[in-house]
PDB file of C-alpha atoms and ligand atoms in Angstrom:
ATOM      1  CA  UNK A   1      -0.193   0.632   0.244  1.00 91.00           C
ATOM      2  CA  UNK A   2       1.378   3.429  -1.010  1.00 97.00           C
ATOM      3  CA  UNK A   3       0.153   5.502   1.575  1.00 97.00           C
ATOM      4  CA  UNK A   4      -0.082   9.508   1.001  1.00 98.00           C
ATOM      5  CA  UNK A   5      -1.965  11.813   3.344  1.00 98.00           C
ATOM      6  CA  UNK A   6      -2.888  15.206   2.124  1.00 98.00           C
ATOM      7  CA  UNK A   7      -4.210  18.609   4.482  1.00 97.00           C
ATOM      8  CA  UNK A   8      -6.928  19.388   1.694  1.00 94.00           C
ATOM      9  CA  UNK A   9      -9.479  17.572  -0.718  1.00 95.00           C
ATOM     10  CA  UNK A  10      -8.027  19.392  -3.692  1.00 95.00           C
ATOM     11  CA  UNK A  11      -4.669  18.483  -2.944  1.00 97.00           C
ATOM     12  CA  UNK A  12      -5.595  15.407  -2.673  1.00 98.00           C
ATOM     13  CA  UNK A  13      -7.476  15.407  -5.528  1.00 98.00           C
ATOM     14  CA  UNK A  14      -5.383  16.796  -7.980  1.00 98.00           C
ATOM     15  CA  UNK A  15      -2.173  14.642  -7.036  1.00 98.00           C
ATOM     16  CA  UNK A  16      -5.175  11.800  -7.831  1.00 98.00           C
ATOM     17  CA  UNK A  17      -5.438  12.803 -11.046  1.00 98.00           C
ATOM     18  CA  UNK A  18      -1.637  13.745 -11.888  1.00 98.00           C
ATOM     19  CA  UNK A  19      -1.205   9.925 -11.092  1.00 98.00           C
ATOM     20  CA  UNK A  20      -3.372   9.126 -13.397  1.00 98.00           C
ATOM     21  CA  UNK A  21      -2.575  11.502 -16.184  1.00 98.00           C
ATOM     22  CA  UNK A  22       0.495  10.109 -15.387  1.00 98.00           C
ATOM     23  CA  UNK A  23      -1.072   6.277 -16.204  1.00 98.00           C
ATOM     24  CA  UNK A  24      -2.415   7.861 -19.426  1.00 98.00           C
ATOM     25  CA  UNK A  25       0.277   9.220 -20.921  1.00 98.00           C
ATOM     26  CA  UNK A  26       2.099   6.704 -20.457  1.00 98.00           C
ATOM     27  CA  UNK A  27      -0.363   4.052 -21.932  1.00 98.00           C
ATOM     28  CA  UNK A  28      -2.529   6.251 -23.973  1.00 98.00           C
ATOM     29  CA  UNK A  29      -4.784   2.852 -24.714  1.00 98.00           C
ATOM     30  CA  UNK A  30      -5.026   2.516 -21.042  1.00 98.00           C
ATOM     31  CA  UNK A  31      -7.889   0.499 -19.495  1.00 98.00           C
ATOM     32  CA  UNK A  32      -9.574   2.643 -16.644  1.00 98.00           C
ATOM     33  CA  UNK A  33     -11.862   0.901 -14.200  1.00 98.00           C
ATOM     34  CA  UNK A  34     -13.980   4.037 -12.777  1.00 98.00           C
ATOM     35  CA  UNK A  35     -16.063   4.204  -9.550  1.00 98.00           C
ATOM     36  CA  UNK A  36     -19.036   6.566  -8.589  1.00 98.00           C
ATOM     37  CA  UNK A  37     -20.170   8.256  -5.481  1.00 96.00           C
ATOM     38  CA  UNK A  38     -18.325  11.427  -4.233  1.00 97.00           C
ATOM     39  CA  UNK A  39     -14.942   9.923  -3.425  1.00 98.00           C
ATOM     40  CA  UNK A  40     -13.850  10.087  -6.767  1.00 98.00           C
ATOM     41  CA  UNK A  41     -15.961  13.673  -7.691  1.00 98.00           C
ATOM     42  CA  UNK A  42     -12.694  15.888  -7.474  1.00 98.00           C
ATOM     43  CA  UNK A  43     -10.610  13.323  -9.122  1.00 98.00           C
ATOM     44  CA  UNK A  44     -13.075  13.654 -12.088  1.00 98.00           C
ATOM     45  CA  UNK A  45     -13.274  18.045 -11.761  1.00 98.00           C
ATOM     46  CA  UNK A  46      -9.040  17.764 -11.793  1.00 98.00           C
ATOM     47  CA  UNK A  47      -9.372  14.909 -14.675  1.00 98.00           C
ATOM     48  CA  UNK A  48     -11.205  17.738 -17.069  1.00 98.00           C
ATOM     49  CA  UNK A  49      -9.505  20.671 -15.703  1.00 98.00           C
ATOM     50  CA  UNK A  50      -6.242  18.511 -17.073  1.00 98.00           C
ATOM     51  CA  UNK A  51      -8.194  17.360 -20.456  1.00 98.00           C
ATOM     52  CA  UNK A  52      -9.522  21.536 -20.801  1.00 98.00           C
ATOM     53  CA  UNK A  53      -5.963  22.306 -20.493  1.00 98.00           C
ATOM     54  CA  UNK A  54      -5.215  20.770 -22.975  1.00 98.00           C
ATOM     55  CA  UNK A  55      -2.327  18.714 -20.717  1.00 98.00           C
ATOM     56  CA  UNK A  56      -4.529  15.029 -20.996  1.00 98.00           C
ATOM     57  CA  UNK A  57      -6.515  13.365 -23.859  1.00 98.00           C
ATOM     58  CA  UNK A  58      -8.894  10.315 -23.445  1.00 98.00           C
ATOM     59  CA  UNK A  59      -8.642   9.417 -27.112  1.00 98.00           C
ATOM     60  CA  UNK A  60      -7.845   5.725 -26.571  1.00 98.00           C
ATOM     61  CA  UNK A  61      -8.704   4.894 -23.133  1.00 98.00           C
ATOM     62  CA  UNK A  62     -11.443   2.957 -22.178  1.00 98.00           C
ATOM     63  CA  UNK A  63     -13.349   2.626 -19.217  1.00 98.00           C
ATOM     64  CA  UNK A  64     -15.341  -0.071 -17.062  1.00 98.00           C
ATOM     65  CA  UNK A  65     -17.045   1.622 -14.232  1.00 98.00           C
ATOM     66  CA  UNK A  66     -17.775  -0.799 -11.613  1.00 98.00           C
ATOM     67  CA  UNK A  67     -20.930  -1.272 -11.142  1.00 98.00           C
ATOM     68  CA  UNK A  68     -24.474  -0.366 -12.217  1.00 98.00           C
ATOM     69  CA  UNK A  69     -28.341  -0.341 -10.898  1.00 98.00           C
ATOM     70  CA  UNK A  70     -31.034  -3.362 -12.134  1.00 98.00           C
ATOM     71  CA  UNK A  71     -33.632  -1.319 -13.246  1.00 97.00           C
ATOM     72  CA  UNK A  72     -32.157   1.587 -14.809  1.00 96.00           C
ATOM     73  CA  UNK A  73     -31.556   2.738 -17.963  1.00 91.00           C
ATOM     74  CA  UNK A  74     -28.548   4.959 -19.494  1.00 92.00           C
ATOM     75  CA  UNK A  75     -30.884   7.737 -19.224  1.00 95.00           C
ATOM     76  CA  UNK A  76     -32.210   7.492 -16.099  1.00 95.00           C
ATOM     77  CA  UNK A  77     -31.571  10.805 -14.145  1.00 95.00           C
ATOM     78  CA  UNK A  78     -30.650   8.598 -10.710  1.00 95.00           C
ATOM     79  CA  UNK A  79     -28.172   6.065 -12.704  1.00 97.00           C
ATOM     80  CA  UNK A  80     -24.643   5.604 -12.597  1.00 97.00           C
ATOM     81  CA  UNK A  81     -23.998   6.496 -16.950  1.00 98.00           C
ATOM     82  CA  UNK A  82     -25.754   9.548 -15.240  1.00 97.00           C
ATOM     83  CA  UNK A  83     -23.607  10.177 -12.935  1.00 98.00           C
ATOM     84  CA  UNK A  84     -20.223   9.383 -14.713  1.00 98.00           C
ATOM     85  CA  UNK A  85     -22.097  11.562 -17.456  1.00 98.00           C
ATOM     86  CA  UNK A  86     -22.597  14.668 -15.748  1.00 98.00           C
ATOM     87  CA  UNK A  87     -18.759  14.040 -14.058  1.00 98.00           C
ATOM     88  CA  UNK A  88     -16.962  12.843 -16.531  1.00 98.00           C
ATOM     89  CA  UNK A  89     -17.583  11.392 -19.908  1.00 98.00           C
ATOM     90  CA  UNK A  90     -19.309  14.917 -21.343  1.00 98.00           C
ATOM     91  CA  UNK A  91     -16.389  16.713 -20.273  1.00 98.00           C
ATOM     92  CA  UNK A  92     -13.640  14.528 -21.865  1.00 98.00           C
ATOM     93  CA  UNK A  93     -13.156  13.312 -25.239  1.00 98.00           C
ATOM     94  CA  UNK A  94     -13.303   9.757 -24.015  1.00 98.00           C
ATOM     95  CA  UNK A  95     -14.938   7.347 -27.355  1.00 98.00           C
ATOM     96  CA  UNK A  96     -18.360   6.549 -26.651  1.00 97.00           C
ATOM     97  CA  UNK A  97     -17.615   3.621 -27.972  1.00 97.00           C
ATOM     98  CA  UNK A  98     -15.408   2.320 -25.644  1.00 98.00           C
ATOM     99  CA  UNK A  99     -17.150   3.159 -22.037  1.00 98.00           C
ATOM    100  CA  UNK A 100     -18.604  -0.053 -21.062  1.00 98.00           C
ATOM    101  CA  UNK A 101     -21.138  -0.071 -17.854  1.00 98.00           C
ATOM    102  CA  UNK A 102     -23.298  -2.893 -16.847  1.00 98.00           C
ATOM    103  CA  UNK A 103     -26.725  -2.092 -18.502  1.00 97.00           C
ATOM    104  CA  UNK A 104     -29.716  -2.599 -15.820  1.00 94.00           C
ATOM    105  CA  UNK A 105     -32.481  -2.435 -17.559  1.00 96.00           C
ATOM    106  CA  UNK A 106     -32.759  -5.014 -19.703  1.00 95.00           C
ATOM    107  CA  UNK A 107     -34.749  -8.518 -20.029  1.00 95.00           C
ATOM    108  CA  UNK A 108     -32.354 -11.478 -18.780  1.00 97.00           C
ATOM    109  CA  UNK A 109     -30.253  -9.349 -15.968  1.00 98.00           C
ATOM    110  CA  UNK A 110     -28.093 -13.163 -15.644  1.00 97.00           C
ATOM    111  CA  UNK A 111     -27.414 -12.777 -18.972  1.00 98.00           C
ATOM    112  CA  UNK A 112     -26.160  -8.743 -18.897  1.00 98.00           C
ATOM    113  CA  UNK A 113     -23.844 -10.181 -15.928  1.00 98.00           C
ATOM    114  CA  UNK A 114     -22.364 -12.602 -18.365  1.00 97.00           C
ATOM    115  CA  UNK A 115     -21.707 -10.520 -20.608  1.00 98.00           C
ATOM    116  CA  UNK A 116     -20.199  -8.082 -18.512  1.00 98.00           C
ATOM    117  CA  UNK A 117     -17.912 -10.757 -16.893  1.00 97.00           C
ATOM    118  CA  UNK A 118     -16.712 -12.380 -20.159  1.00 96.00           C
ATOM    119  CA  UNK A 119     -15.921  -8.795 -21.484  1.00 97.00           C
ATOM    120  CA  UNK A 120     -13.698  -7.818 -18.584  1.00 96.00           C
ATOM    121  CA  UNK A 121     -12.759 -11.341 -19.068  1.00 93.00           C
ATOM    122  CA  UNK A 122     -11.441 -10.877 -22.520  1.00 92.00           C
ATOM    123  CA  UNK A 123     -10.153  -7.563 -21.643  1.00 88.00           C
ATOM    124  CA  UNK A 124      -7.498  -9.236 -19.182  1.00 89.00           C
ATOM    125  CA  UNK A 125      -6.150  -7.242 -16.846  1.00 94.00           C
ATOM    126  CA  UNK A 126      -7.575  -3.269 -16.443  1.00 97.00           C
ATOM    127  CA  UNK A 127      -4.769  -1.088 -15.916  1.00 98.00           C
ATOM    128  CA  UNK A 128      -5.909   1.213 -13.453  1.00 98.00           C
ATOM    129  CA  UNK A 129      -8.715   0.570 -11.071  1.00 98.00           C
ATOM    130  CA  UNK A 130     -10.260   3.390  -9.030  1.00 98.00           C
ATOM    131  CA  UNK A 131     -11.688   3.576  -6.314  1.00 98.00           C
ATOM    132  CA  UNK A 132     -13.508   4.478  -3.055  1.00 98.00           C
ATOM    133  CA  UNK A 133     -15.180   2.093   0.229  1.00 98.00           C
ATOM    134  CA  UNK A 134     -18.893   2.467   1.614  1.00 96.00           C
ATOM    135  CA  UNK A 135     -19.253   2.911   4.973  1.00 96.00           C
ATOM    136  CA  UNK A 136     -20.142  -1.076   5.742  1.00 95.00           C
ATOM    137  CA  UNK A 137     -16.510  -1.754   3.403  1.00 97.00           C
ATOM    138  CA  UNK A 138     -18.242  -2.252  -0.005  1.00 97.00           C
ATOM    139  CA  UNK A 139     -16.082  -1.930  -2.616  1.00 97.00           C
ATOM    140  CA  UNK A 140     -18.057  -1.474  -5.745  1.00 96.00           C
ATOM    141  CA  UNK A 141     -21.197  -3.101  -4.443  1.00 97.00           C
ATOM    142  CA  UNK A 142     -19.685  -6.095  -3.455  1.00 97.00           C
ATOM    143  CA  UNK A 143     -20.999  -5.514   0.123  1.00 96.00           C
ATOM    144  CA  UNK A 144     -20.499  -7.141   3.435  1.00 96.00           C
ATOM    145  CA  UNK A 145     -20.737 -11.184   3.973  1.00 96.00           C
ATOM    146  CA  UNK A 146     -19.603 -14.475   5.086  1.00 95.00           C
ATOM    147  CA  UNK A 147     -18.656 -15.155   1.042  1.00 96.00           C
ATOM    148  CA  UNK A 148     -17.719 -12.657  -1.689  1.00 96.00           C
ATOM    149  CA  UNK A 149     -18.353 -13.500  -4.999  1.00 97.00           C
ATOM    150  CA  UNK A 150     -15.370 -12.804  -7.540  1.00 97.00           C
ATOM    151  CA  UNK A 151     -16.404 -12.535 -11.030  1.00 97.00           C
ATOM    152  CA  UNK A 152     -19.414 -10.210 -11.845  1.00 98.00           C
ATOM    153  CA  UNK A 153     -22.575 -10.490  -9.896  1.00 98.00           C
ATOM    154  CA  UNK A 154     -25.894  -9.369  -9.241  1.00 98.00           C
ATOM    155  CA  UNK A 155     -26.505  -7.923  -5.588  1.00 97.00           C
ATOM    156  CA  UNK A 156     -28.762  -7.287  -3.882  1.00 96.00           C
ATOM    157  CA  UNK A 157     -27.347  -3.716  -1.634  1.00 96.00           C
ATOM    158  CA  UNK A 158     -27.484  -3.865   1.973  1.00 93.00           C
ATOM    159  CA  UNK A 159     -30.454  -1.215   3.796  1.00 94.00           C
ATOM    160  CA  UNK A 160     -27.340   0.623   4.553  1.00 93.00           C
ATOM    161  CA  UNK A 161     -26.371   1.047   1.695  1.00 94.00           C
ATOM    162  CA  UNK A 162     -29.106   1.205   0.312  1.00 96.00           C
ATOM    163  CA  UNK A 163     -29.694   4.237   2.717  1.00 96.00           C
ATOM    164  CA  UNK A 164     -26.732   6.158   2.314  1.00 94.00           C
ATOM    165  CA  UNK A 165     -27.301   6.023  -1.673  1.00 95.00           C
ATOM    166  CA  UNK A 166     -30.468   7.675  -0.775  1.00 96.00           C
ATOM    167  CA  UNK A 167     -29.342  10.848  -0.917  1.00 94.00           C
ATOM    168  CA  UNK A 168     -28.963  10.983  -5.062  1.00 93.00           C
ATOM    169  CA  UNK A 169     -32.811   9.886  -5.314  1.00 95.00           C
ATOM    170  CA  UNK A 170     -36.014  11.604  -4.011  1.00 96.00           C
ATOM    171  CA  UNK A 171     -37.119   8.485  -1.462  1.00 96.00           C
ATOM    172  CA  UNK A 172     -35.603   5.620  -0.146  1.00 96.00           C
ATOM    173  CA  UNK A 173     -38.230   3.907  -1.991  1.00 96.00           C
ATOM    174  CA  UNK A 174     -37.014   4.618  -5.025  1.00 96.00           C
ATOM    175  CA  UNK A 175     -33.600   3.386  -4.510  1.00 97.00           C
ATOM    176  CA  UNK A 176     -33.258   0.084  -6.639  1.00 97.00           C
ATOM    177  CA  UNK A 177     -32.522  -3.215  -4.140  1.00 98.00           C
ATOM    178  CA  UNK A 178     -30.397  -4.708  -6.982  1.00 98.00           C
ATOM    179  CA  UNK A 179     -27.134  -4.480  -9.014  1.00 98.00           C
ATOM    180  CA  UNK A 180     -25.125  -5.336 -11.014  1.00 98.00           C
ATOM    181  CA  UNK A 181     -21.279  -5.225  -9.474  1.00 98.00           C
ATOM    182  CA  UNK A 182     -17.995  -6.279 -10.595  1.00 98.00           C
ATOM    183  CA  UNK A 183     -16.797  -9.030  -8.341  1.00 98.00           C
ATOM    184  CA  UNK A 184     -13.625  -8.784  -5.324  1.00 98.00           C
ATOM    185  CA  UNK A 185     -11.884 -11.222  -8.181  1.00 97.00           C
ATOM    186  CA  UNK A 186     -12.491  -8.692 -11.297  1.00 97.00           C
ATOM    187  CA  UNK A 187     -11.272  -5.785  -8.602  1.00 98.00           C
ATOM    188  CA  UNK A 188      -8.247  -7.328  -7.242  1.00 98.00           C
ATOM    189  CA  UNK A 189      -7.037  -8.558 -10.663  1.00 97.00           C
ATOM    190  CA  UNK A 190      -6.212  -4.369 -11.860  1.00 98.00           C
ATOM    191  CA  UNK A 191      -2.632  -4.461 -12.762  1.00 98.00           C
ATOM    192  CA  UNK A 192      -2.872  -0.257  -9.923  1.00 98.00           C
ATOM    193  CA  UNK A 193      -6.442   0.342  -7.416  1.00 98.00           C
ATOM    194  CA  UNK A 194      -6.302   4.867  -6.836  1.00 98.00           C
ATOM    195  CA  UNK A 195      -8.008   3.817  -3.985  1.00 98.00           C
ATOM    196  CA  UNK A 196      -9.942   7.520  -2.776  1.00 98.00           C
ATOM    197  CA  UNK A 197     -11.590   7.779   1.057  1.00 98.00           C
ATOM    198  CA  UNK A 198     -12.403  11.320   2.524  1.00 98.00           C
ATOM    199  CA  UNK A 199     -13.509  12.325   5.943  1.00 97.00           C
ATOM    200  CA  UNK A 200     -13.785  11.531   9.599  1.00 97.00           C
ATOM    201  CA  UNK A 201     -16.604   9.213   8.705  1.00 97.00           C
ATOM    202  CA  UNK A 202     -14.604   6.842   6.403  1.00 98.00           C
ATOM    203  CA  UNK A 203     -11.839   6.709   9.144  1.00 98.00           C
ATOM    204  CA  UNK A 204     -12.972   3.684  11.304  1.00 98.00           C
ATOM    205  CA  UNK A 205     -13.968   1.859   7.918  1.00 98.00           C
ATOM    206  CA  UNK A 206     -10.628   2.605   6.564  1.00 98.00           C
ATOM    207  CA  UNK A 207      -8.972   1.881   9.253  1.00 98.00           C
ATOM    208  CA  UNK A 208     -10.624  -1.685   9.307  1.00 98.00           C
ATOM    209  CA  UNK A 209      -9.651  -2.234   5.242  1.00 98.00           C
ATOM    210  CA  UNK A 210      -6.501  -1.064   5.940  1.00 98.00           C
ATOM    211  CA  UNK A 211      -5.350  -2.735   9.243  1.00 97.00           C
ATOM    212  CA  UNK A 212      -7.791  -5.321  10.132  1.00 97.00           C
ATOM    213  CA  UNK A 213      -8.061  -8.956   9.230  1.00 98.00           C
ATOM    214  CA  UNK A 214      -9.213 -10.102   5.962  1.00 98.00           C
ATOM    215  CA  UNK A 215     -12.599 -10.615   5.891  1.00 98.00           C
ATOM    216  CA  UNK A 216     -15.511 -11.215   3.715  1.00 98.00           C
ATOM    217  CA  UNK A 217     -17.247  -9.240   6.595  1.00 98.00           C
ATOM    218  CA  UNK A 218     -15.232  -5.952   5.349  1.00 98.00           C
ATOM    219  CA  UNK A 219     -14.837  -6.699   1.839  1.00 98.00           C
ATOM    220  CA  UNK A 220     -12.389  -3.330   1.228  1.00 98.00           C
ATOM    221  CA  UNK A 221      -9.954  -5.653   3.489  1.00 98.00           C
ATOM    222  CA  UNK A 222      -9.304  -7.558   0.521  1.00 98.00           C
ATOM    223  CA  UNK A 223      -6.670  -5.026  -0.788  1.00 98.00           C
ATOM    224  CA  UNK A 224      -4.850  -5.883   1.368  1.00 98.00           C
ATOM    225  CA  UNK A 225      -4.330  -8.700  -0.993  1.00 98.00           C
ATOM    226  CA  UNK A 226      -2.979  -6.379  -3.999  1.00 98.00           C
ATOM    227  CA  UNK A 227       0.230  -4.973  -4.110  1.00 97.00           C
ATOM    228  CA  UNK A 228      -0.162  -2.278  -6.138  1.00 98.00           C
ATOM    229  CA  UNK A 229      -2.720   0.141  -4.245  1.00 98.00           C
ATOM    230  CA  UNK A 230      -1.920   3.640  -4.590  1.00 98.00           C
ATOM    231  CA  UNK A 231      -4.394   4.840  -1.503  1.00 98.00           C
ATOM    232  CA  UNK A 232      -5.427   8.453  -0.775  1.00 98.00           C
ATOM    233  CA  UNK A 233      -7.006   9.975   1.844  1.00 98.00           C
ATOM    234  CA  UNK A 234      -7.751  13.299   3.275  1.00 98.00           C
ATOM    235  CA  UNK A 235      -6.394  14.012   6.798  1.00 97.00           C
ATOM    236  CA  UNK A 236     -10.202  12.223   8.185  1.00 97.00           C
ATOM    237  CA  UNK A 237      -9.662   9.684   6.414  1.00 98.00           C
ATOM    238  CA  UNK A 238      -6.740   8.880   7.789  1.00 98.00           C
ATOM    239  CA  UNK A 239      -7.639   9.977  11.355  1.00 97.00           C
ATOM    240  CA  UNK A 240      -7.809   5.843  12.050  1.00 95.00           C
ATOM    241  CA  UNK A 241      -4.444   4.778  10.505  1.00 95.00           C
ATOM    242  CA  UNK A 242      -2.284   7.276  12.903  1.00 82.00           C
TER     243      UNK A 242
HETATM  244  C1  GLP B   1     -21.466   3.347  -4.196  1.00 94.32           C
HETATM  245  C2  GLP B   1     -20.982   3.048  -5.095  1.00 94.32           C
HETATM  246  C3  GLP B   1     -18.894   2.459  -4.471  1.00 94.32           C
HETATM  247  C4  GLP B   1     -18.542   3.780  -3.840  1.00 94.32           C
HETATM  248  C5  GLP B   1     -19.059   3.867  -2.486  1.00 94.32           C
HETATM  249  C6  GLP B   1     -19.098   5.021  -1.699  1.00 94.32           C
HETATM  250  O1  GLP B   1     -22.280   2.476  -3.190  1.00 94.32           O
HETATM  251  N1  GLP B   1     -20.789   1.756  -5.384  1.00 94.32           N
HETATM  252  O2  GLP B   1     -18.575   2.435  -5.785  1.00 94.32           O
HETATM  253  O3  GLP B   1     -16.915   3.920  -3.747  1.00 94.32           O
HETATM  254  O4  GLP B   1     -21.119   4.065  -3.502  1.00 94.32           O
HETATM  255  O5  GLP B   1     -19.662   6.887  -1.827  1.00 94.32           O
HETATM  256  P1  GLP B   1     -18.927   7.350  -1.351  1.00 94.32           P
HETATM  257  O6  GLP B   1     -18.135   8.127  -2.853  1.00 94.32           O
HETATM  258  O7  GLP B   1     -19.660   8.692  -1.817  1.00 94.32           O
HETATM  259  O8  GLP B   1     -18.577   7.375   0.010  1.00 94.32           O
END
């Protein structure tokens, strides 16, 4: 784990963007795993700034999102596709043909899971995977439990996760109950992971994830098994590591 702690969120976002810019300049056809949630939003903002300044191009990059809600299509305002579109996709030169995200609005969800999983399998290792972590230790939508799935799968979201994510919806009832998510194996296969956590509310789960026993009841702990995780924390999120 390459731990970097920042006094300010802005500095964290900028340094994370510079780290990704370095990777993309080294490999313009980089395979990039993307996360939603508020933690990577500042990184995406700084990537857009680098693109607007002519200092970064996504022309040959291919992106793969971690997850998508079952029942929401790409046009739904609260879909993860729209989240990514608002924060990143519509502002940069990433080719829409090379944007990959599970399709949550299909008749046969199991078939879509197999499609996405085999796409990831065919692509081999993603070069960089951006990650946040849920307050219950989930990564992507790999929820705590007695077991974890290695491959892409359908997950029944915990009530805790639905409640936390209801901030993006009008009501809790509107939050989908299921999602399609990359599995822990898909995630750990990435050559490099850029992990971002901010705020004191994440300090305990960050401590557990990186200092606690590897345990499927805290999926974030599986990041300890990966040999190339760049961890970007602000002072609040780093409190538990002191
Ligand atoms: C969602 C996403 C996760 C993300 C988590 C934390 O559950 N599926 O990929 O890491 O939220 O979000 P935030 O960064 O807003 O705390």
